Tab-separated table of C-alpha atoms in Angstrom:
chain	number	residue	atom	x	y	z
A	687	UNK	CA	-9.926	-32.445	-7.821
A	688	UNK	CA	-7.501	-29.366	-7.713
A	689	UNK	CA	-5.533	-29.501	-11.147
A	690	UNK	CA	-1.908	-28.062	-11.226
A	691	UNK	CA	-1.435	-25.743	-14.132
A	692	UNK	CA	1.022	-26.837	-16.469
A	693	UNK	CA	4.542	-25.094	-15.990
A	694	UNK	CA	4.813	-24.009	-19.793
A	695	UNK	CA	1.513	-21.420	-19.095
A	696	UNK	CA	2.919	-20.037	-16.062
A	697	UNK	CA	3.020	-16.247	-16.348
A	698	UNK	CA	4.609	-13.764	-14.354
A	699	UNK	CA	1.427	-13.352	-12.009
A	700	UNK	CA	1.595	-17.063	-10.916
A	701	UNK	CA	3.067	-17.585	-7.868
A	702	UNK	CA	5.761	-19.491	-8.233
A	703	UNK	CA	7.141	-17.486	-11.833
A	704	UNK	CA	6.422	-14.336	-9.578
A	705	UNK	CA	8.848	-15.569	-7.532
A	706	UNK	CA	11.746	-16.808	-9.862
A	707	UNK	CA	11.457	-13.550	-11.526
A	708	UNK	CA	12.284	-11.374	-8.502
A	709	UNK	CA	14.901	-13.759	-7.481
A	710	UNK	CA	16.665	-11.538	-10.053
A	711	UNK	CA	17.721	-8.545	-7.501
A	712	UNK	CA	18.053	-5.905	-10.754
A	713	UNK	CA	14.286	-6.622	-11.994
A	714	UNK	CA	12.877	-6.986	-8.156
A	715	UNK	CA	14.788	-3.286	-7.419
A	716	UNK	CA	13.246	-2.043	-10.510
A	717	UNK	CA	9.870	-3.734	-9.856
A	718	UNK	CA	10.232	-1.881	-6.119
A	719	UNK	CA	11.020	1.311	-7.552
A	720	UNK	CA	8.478	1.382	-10.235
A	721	UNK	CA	5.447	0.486	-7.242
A	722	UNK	CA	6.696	2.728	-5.015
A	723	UNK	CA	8.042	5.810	-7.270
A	724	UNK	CA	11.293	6.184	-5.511
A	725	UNK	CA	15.311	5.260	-5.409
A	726	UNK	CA	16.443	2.015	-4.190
A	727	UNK	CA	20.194	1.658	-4.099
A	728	UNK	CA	20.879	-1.530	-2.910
A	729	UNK	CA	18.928	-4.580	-2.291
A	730	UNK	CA	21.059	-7.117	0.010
A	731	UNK	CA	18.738	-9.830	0.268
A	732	UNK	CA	16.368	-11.427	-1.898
A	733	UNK	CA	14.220	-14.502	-0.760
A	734	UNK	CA	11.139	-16.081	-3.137
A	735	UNK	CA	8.960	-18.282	-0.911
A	736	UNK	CA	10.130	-16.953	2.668
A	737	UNK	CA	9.017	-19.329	5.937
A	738	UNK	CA	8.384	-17.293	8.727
A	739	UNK	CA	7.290	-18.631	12.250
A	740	UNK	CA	8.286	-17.170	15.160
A	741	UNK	CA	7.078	-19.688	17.304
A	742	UNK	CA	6.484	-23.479	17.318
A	743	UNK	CA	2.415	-22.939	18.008
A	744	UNK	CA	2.308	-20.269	15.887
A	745	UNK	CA	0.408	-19.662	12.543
A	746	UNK	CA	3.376	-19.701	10.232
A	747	UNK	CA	3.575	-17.607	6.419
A	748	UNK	CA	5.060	-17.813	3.387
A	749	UNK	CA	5.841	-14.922	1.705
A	750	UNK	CA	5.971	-14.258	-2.107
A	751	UNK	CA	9.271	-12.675	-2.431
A	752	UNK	CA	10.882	-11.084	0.767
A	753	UNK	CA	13.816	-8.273	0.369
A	754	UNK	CA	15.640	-6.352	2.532
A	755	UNK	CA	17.709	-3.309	1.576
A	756	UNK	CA	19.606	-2.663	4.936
A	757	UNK	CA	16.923	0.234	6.003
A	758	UNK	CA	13.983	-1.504	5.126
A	759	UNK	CA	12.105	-5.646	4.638
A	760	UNK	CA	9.562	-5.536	2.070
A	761	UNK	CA	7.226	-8.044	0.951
A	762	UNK	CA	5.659	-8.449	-1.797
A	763	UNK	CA	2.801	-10.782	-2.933
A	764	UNK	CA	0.964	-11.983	-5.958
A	765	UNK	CA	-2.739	-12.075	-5.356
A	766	UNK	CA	-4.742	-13.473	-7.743
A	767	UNK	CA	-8.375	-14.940	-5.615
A	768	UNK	CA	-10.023	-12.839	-3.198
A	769	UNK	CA	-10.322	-14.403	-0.079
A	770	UNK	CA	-11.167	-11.203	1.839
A	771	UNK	CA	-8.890	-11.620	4.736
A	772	UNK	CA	-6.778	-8.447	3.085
A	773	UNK	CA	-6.664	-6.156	6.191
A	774	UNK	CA	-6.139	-9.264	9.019
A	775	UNK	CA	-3.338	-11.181	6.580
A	776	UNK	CA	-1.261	-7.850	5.982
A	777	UNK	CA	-1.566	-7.462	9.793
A	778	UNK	CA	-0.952	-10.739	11.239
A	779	UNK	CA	2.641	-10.253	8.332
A	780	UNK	CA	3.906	-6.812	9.309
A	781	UNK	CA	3.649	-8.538	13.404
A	782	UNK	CA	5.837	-11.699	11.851
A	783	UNK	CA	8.110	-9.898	9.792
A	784	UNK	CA	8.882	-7.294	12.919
A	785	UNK	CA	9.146	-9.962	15.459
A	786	UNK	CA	11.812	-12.148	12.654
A	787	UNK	CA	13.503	-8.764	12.127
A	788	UNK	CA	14.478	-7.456	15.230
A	789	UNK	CA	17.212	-9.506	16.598
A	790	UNK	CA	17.178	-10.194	20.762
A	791	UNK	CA	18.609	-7.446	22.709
A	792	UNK	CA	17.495	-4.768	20.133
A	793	UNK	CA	15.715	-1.778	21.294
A	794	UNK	CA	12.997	-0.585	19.152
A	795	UNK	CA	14.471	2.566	17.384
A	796	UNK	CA	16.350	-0.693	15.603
A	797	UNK	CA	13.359	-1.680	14.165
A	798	UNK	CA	13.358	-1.643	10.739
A	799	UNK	CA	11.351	0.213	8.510
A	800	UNK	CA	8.662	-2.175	6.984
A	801	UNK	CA	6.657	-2.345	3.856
A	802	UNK	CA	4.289	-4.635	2.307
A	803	UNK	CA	2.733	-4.701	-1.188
A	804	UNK	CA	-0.054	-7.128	-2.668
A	805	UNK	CA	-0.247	-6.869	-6.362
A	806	UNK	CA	-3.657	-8.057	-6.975
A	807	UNK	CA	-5.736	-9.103	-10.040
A	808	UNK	CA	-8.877	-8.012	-8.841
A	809	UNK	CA	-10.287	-5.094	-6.813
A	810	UNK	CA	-9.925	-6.173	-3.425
A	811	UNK	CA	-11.977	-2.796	-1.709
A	812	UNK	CA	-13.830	-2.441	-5.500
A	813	UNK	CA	-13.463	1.135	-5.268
A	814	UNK	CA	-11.485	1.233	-8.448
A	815	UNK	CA	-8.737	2.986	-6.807
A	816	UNK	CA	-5.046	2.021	-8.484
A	817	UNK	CA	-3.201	1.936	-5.102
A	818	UNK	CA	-4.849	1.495	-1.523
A	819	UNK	CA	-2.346	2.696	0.853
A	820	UNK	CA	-2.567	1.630	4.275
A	821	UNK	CA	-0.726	3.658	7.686
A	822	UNK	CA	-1.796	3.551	11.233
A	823	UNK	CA	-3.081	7.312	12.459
A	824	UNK	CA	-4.403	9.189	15.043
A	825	UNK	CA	-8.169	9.620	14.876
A	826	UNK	CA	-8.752	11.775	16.933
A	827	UNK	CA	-6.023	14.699	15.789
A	828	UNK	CA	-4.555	12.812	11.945
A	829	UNK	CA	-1.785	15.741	12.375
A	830	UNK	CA	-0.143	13.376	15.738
A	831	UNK	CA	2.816	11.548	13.721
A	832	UNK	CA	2.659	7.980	14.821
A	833	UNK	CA	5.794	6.927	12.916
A	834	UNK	CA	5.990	2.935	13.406
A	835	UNK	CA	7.862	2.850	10.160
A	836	UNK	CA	5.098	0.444	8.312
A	837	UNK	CA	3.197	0.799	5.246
A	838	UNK	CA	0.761	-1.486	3.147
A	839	UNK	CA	0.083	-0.749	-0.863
A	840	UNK	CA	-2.727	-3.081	-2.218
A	841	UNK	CA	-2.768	-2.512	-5.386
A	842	UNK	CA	-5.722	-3.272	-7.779
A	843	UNK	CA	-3.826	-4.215	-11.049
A	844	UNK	CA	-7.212	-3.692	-12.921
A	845	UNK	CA	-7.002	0.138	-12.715
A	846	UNK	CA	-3.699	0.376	-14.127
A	847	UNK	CA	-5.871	2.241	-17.123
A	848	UNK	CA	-6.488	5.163	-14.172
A	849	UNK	CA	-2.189	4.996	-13.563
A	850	UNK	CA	-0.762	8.432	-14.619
A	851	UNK	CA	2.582	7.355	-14.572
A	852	UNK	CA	3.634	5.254	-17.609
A	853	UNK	CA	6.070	3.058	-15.708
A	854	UNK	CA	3.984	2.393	-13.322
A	855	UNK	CA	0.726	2.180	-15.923
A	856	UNK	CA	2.874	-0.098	-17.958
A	857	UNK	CA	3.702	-2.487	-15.077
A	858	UNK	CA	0.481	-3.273	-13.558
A	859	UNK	CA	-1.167	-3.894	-17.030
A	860	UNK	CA	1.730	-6.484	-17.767
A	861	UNK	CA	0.793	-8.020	-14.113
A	862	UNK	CA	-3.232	-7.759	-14.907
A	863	UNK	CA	-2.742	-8.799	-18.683
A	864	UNK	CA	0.530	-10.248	-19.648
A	865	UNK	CA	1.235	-7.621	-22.265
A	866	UNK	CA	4.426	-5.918	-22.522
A	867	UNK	CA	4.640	-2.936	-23.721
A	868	UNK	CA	7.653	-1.255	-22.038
A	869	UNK	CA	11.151	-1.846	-22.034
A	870	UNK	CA	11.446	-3.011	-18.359
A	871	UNK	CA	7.949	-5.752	-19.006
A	872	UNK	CA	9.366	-7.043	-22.100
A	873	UNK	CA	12.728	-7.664	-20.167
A	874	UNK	CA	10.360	-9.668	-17.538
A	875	UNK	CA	8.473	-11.292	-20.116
A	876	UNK	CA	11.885	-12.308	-21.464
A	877	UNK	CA	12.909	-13.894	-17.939
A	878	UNK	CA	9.229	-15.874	-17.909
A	879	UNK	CA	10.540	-17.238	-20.753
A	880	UNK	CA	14.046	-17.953	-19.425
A	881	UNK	CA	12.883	-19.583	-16.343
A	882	UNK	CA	10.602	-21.824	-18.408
A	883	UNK	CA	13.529	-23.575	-20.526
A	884	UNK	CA	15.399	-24.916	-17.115
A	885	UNK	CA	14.186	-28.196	-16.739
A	886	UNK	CA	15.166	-28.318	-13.101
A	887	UNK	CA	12.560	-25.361	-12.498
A	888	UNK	CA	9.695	-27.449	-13.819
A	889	UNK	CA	10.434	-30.300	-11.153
A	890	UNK	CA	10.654	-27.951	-8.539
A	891	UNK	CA	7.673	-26.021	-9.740
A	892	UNK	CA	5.653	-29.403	-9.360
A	893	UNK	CA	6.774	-30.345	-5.739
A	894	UNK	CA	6.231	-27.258	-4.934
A	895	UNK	CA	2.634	-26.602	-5.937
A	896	UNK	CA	1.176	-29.267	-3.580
A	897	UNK	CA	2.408	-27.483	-0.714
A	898	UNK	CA	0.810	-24.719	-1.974
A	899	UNK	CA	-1.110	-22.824	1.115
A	900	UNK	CA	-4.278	-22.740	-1.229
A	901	UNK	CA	-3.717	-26.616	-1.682
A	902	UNK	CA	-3.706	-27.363	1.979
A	903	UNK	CA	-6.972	-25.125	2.762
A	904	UNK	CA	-9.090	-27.050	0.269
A	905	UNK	CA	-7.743	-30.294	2.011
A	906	UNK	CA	-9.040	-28.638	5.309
A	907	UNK	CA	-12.274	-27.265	4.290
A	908	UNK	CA	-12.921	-30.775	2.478
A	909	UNK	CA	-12.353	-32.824	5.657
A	910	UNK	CA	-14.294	-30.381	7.557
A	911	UNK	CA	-17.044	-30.779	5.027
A	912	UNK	CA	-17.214	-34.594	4.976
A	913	UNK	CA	-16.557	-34.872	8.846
A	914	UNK	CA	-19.640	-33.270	9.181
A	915	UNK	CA	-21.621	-36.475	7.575
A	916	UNK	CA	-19.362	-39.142	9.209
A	917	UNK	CA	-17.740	-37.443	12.310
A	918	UNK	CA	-15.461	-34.764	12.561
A	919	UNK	CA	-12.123	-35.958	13.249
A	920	UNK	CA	-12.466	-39.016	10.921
A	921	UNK	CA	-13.514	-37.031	7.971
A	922	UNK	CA	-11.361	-34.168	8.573
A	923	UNK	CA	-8.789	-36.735	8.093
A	924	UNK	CA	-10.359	-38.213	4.808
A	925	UNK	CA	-10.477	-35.584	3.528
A	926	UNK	CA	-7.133	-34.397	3.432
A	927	UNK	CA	-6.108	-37.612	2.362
A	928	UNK	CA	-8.226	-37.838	-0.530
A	929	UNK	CA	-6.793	-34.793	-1.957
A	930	UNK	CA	-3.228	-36.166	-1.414
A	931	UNK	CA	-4.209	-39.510	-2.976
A	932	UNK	CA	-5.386	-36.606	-6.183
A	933	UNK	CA	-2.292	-34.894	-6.125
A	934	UNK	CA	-0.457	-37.670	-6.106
A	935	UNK	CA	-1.882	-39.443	-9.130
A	936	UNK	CA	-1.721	-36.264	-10.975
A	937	UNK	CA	1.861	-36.084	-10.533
A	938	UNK	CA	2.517	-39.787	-11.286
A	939	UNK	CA	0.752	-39.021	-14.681
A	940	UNK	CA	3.255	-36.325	-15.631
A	941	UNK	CA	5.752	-38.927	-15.303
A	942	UNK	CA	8.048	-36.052	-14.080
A	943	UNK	CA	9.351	-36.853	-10.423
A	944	UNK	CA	10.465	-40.370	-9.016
A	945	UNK	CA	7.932	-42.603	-6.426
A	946	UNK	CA	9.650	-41.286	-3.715
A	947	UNK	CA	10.062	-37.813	-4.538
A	948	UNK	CA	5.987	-37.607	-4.771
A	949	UNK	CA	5.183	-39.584	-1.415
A	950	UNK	CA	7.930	-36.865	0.194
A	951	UNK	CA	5.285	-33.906	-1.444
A	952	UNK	CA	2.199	-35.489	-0.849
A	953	UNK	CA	3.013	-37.074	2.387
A	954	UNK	CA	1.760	-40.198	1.375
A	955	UNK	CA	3.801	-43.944	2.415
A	956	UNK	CA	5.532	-44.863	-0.517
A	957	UNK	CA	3.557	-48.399	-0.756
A	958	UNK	CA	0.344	-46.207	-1.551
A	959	UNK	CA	2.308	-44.352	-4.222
A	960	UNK	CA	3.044	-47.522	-5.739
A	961	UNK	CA	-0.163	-49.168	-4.995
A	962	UNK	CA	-1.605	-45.608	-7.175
A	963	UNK	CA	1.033	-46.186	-9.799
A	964	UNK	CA	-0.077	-49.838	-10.613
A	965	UNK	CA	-3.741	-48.600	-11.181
A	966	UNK	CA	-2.772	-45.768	-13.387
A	967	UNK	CA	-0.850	-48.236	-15.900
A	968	UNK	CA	-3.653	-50.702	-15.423
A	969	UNK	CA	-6.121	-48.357	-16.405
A	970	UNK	CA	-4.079	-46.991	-19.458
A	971	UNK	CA	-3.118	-50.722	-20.705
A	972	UNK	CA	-7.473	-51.441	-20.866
A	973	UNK	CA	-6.980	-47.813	-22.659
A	974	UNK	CA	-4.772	-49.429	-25.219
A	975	UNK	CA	-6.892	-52.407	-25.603
C-alpha cells in the first residue's frame, strides 16, 4: 500500500514543499540564478504544480514549478526516483511548454527562449558529473549554430562536493542533504519551516498527494499486473480501485479532511467512503476492547 509521508517531514526536495517554496518569486529568482550562474531581473510569473495539455487526447504534465521572466519559461523539477525516461520526459516538456507558449498567429522568431532544469537526488547518467547540459547540434559540423533557444540542466545533486562555486556547492548539498550552510539555504530552510505551521497547507498537501503522477502509475501498473491473472480490462480496473480504496482509508485515519472531500481525491462514491469509515471505527472499538 503506497503510504503518504507525513507533512511535518516534508523537506524542501519533496515535491509538494519544492513547490511552496518557489512560490516565493525572490527565493525561486535566487534559486534560478544560483543553477544557472547568471542575472535574472524580473520574474513575472510563478506557477507550482503547472497543468499543461495542449490537446484533449494528449498526454498531459505537471510541472514542478513553472516561471516565466518575459524572455524566457523555465521549468524546474524535483527528482528524487529514477525512472530513466530523463531524455524522452525533458523532450516530450520543452514540445508542451513551446506549443502552450506561443500564442496563435505568432511566428516563430516569437518563440520564447526555453529552459528546463531537473534537480535530482541521484545520478541520473552516473557519470558523476555536477551538471549535464543538454542543446540540440549539428553533428556533422558542431560549429553550425542551431539556435532553437532551448536548454536542459540535469543536475546530479550528489556531486555538489565536485561544485567549484560555493553558491552553487552550497545549494545542491542543501537539495541532496537538507543542510544549510549558507545564507540563502538557511533562508529556505526557514520557509520549510514557515510553510509547515499553515494548517491550510497540510490539507492541501494531503489531497494533493493522491493525485500524485507517481500515485496513479502504481494504480496502472497494479491493474495491469492483476489483469494479467483474471483478464485485462477487469483487473486493470481492480486494481486501480484497490489503491483508491488504500488511499482513502489512509486519509480517513488522519482524521484531517471531511467524507466528501476524500471521495472528491480518491474518486471514490461517497457511500464507499462511508461504508470504509464504519470499518475503521469498528476495527479500532475491538482495539479498545
Amino acid at each position: 500500500m503506497h503510504t503518504i509521508k507525513p507533512f511535518e517531514k516534508l523537506t524542501f526536495h519533496d515535491d509538494f514543499m519544492f513547490g511552496l517554496v518557489m512560490q516565493d518569486k525572490e527565493i525561486c529568482r535566487e534559486a534560478l540564478e544560483c543553477l544557472l550562474g547568471k542575472s535574472i531581473q524580473k520574474i513575472e510569473y510563478t506557477e507550482p504544480q503547472k497543468s499543461l495539455n495542449t490537446f484533449c487526447t494528449s498526454h498531459a504534465i505537471r510541472l514542478d514549478v513553472y516561471v516565466d521572466d518575459g524572455n524566457t519559461v523555465y521549468d524546474v523539477e524535483i527528482q528524487n526516483r529514477n525512472e530513466k525516461n530523463l531524455g524522452r520526459r525533458t523532450r516530450y516538456y520543452q514540445g508542451i511548454m513551446d506549443v502552450d507558449s506561443l500564442e496563435k498567429g505568432c511566428v516563430y522568431t516569437e518563440l520564447k527562449n526555453s529552459v528546463i532544469i531537473f534537480l535530482c537526488t541521484f545520478d541520473p547518467f552516473k557519470k558523476a558529473i555536477p551538471c549535464y547540459t543538454v542543446k540540440r547540434e549539428c553533428l556533422q559540423d558542431r560549429s553550425v549554430g542551431i539556435d532553437d533557444g532551448a536548454v536542459v540542466h540535469i543536475f546530479n545533486c550528489t556531486a555538489y562536493e565536485k561544485v567549484e562555486n560555493e553558491s552553487l556547492k552550497a545549494f545542491l548539498k542543501f537539495v541532496q542533504t537538507d543542510m544549510a550552510e549558507s545564507e540563502f539555504t538557511r533562508r529556505i530552510g526557514n520557509m520549510v519551516e514557515t510553510q509547515k505551521a499553515v494548517e491550510s497547507n497540510k490539507k492541501f498537501y494531503l489531497s494533493w498527494s493522491l493525485h500524485d503522477t507517481d500515485v496513479r502509475l502504481e494504480g496502472r501498473e497494479e491493474g495491469i499486473r492483476i489483469g494479467e491473472k483474471r483478464g485485462e480490462k477487469r483487473g486493470k480496473k481492480e486494481g486501480m480501485n484497490e489503491k483508491a480504496v488504500a488511499s482513502a482509508r489512509n486519509l480517513l485515519a488522519m482524521k484531517v479532511l471531511s467524507h466528501e472531500q476524500i471521495a472528491q481525491a480518491v474518486e471514490l462514491p461517497i457511500e464507499k467512503i462511508e461504508e470504509l469509515a464504519a470499518e475503521l471505527a469498528k476495527d479500532v472499538a475491538l482495539q479498545e476492547v
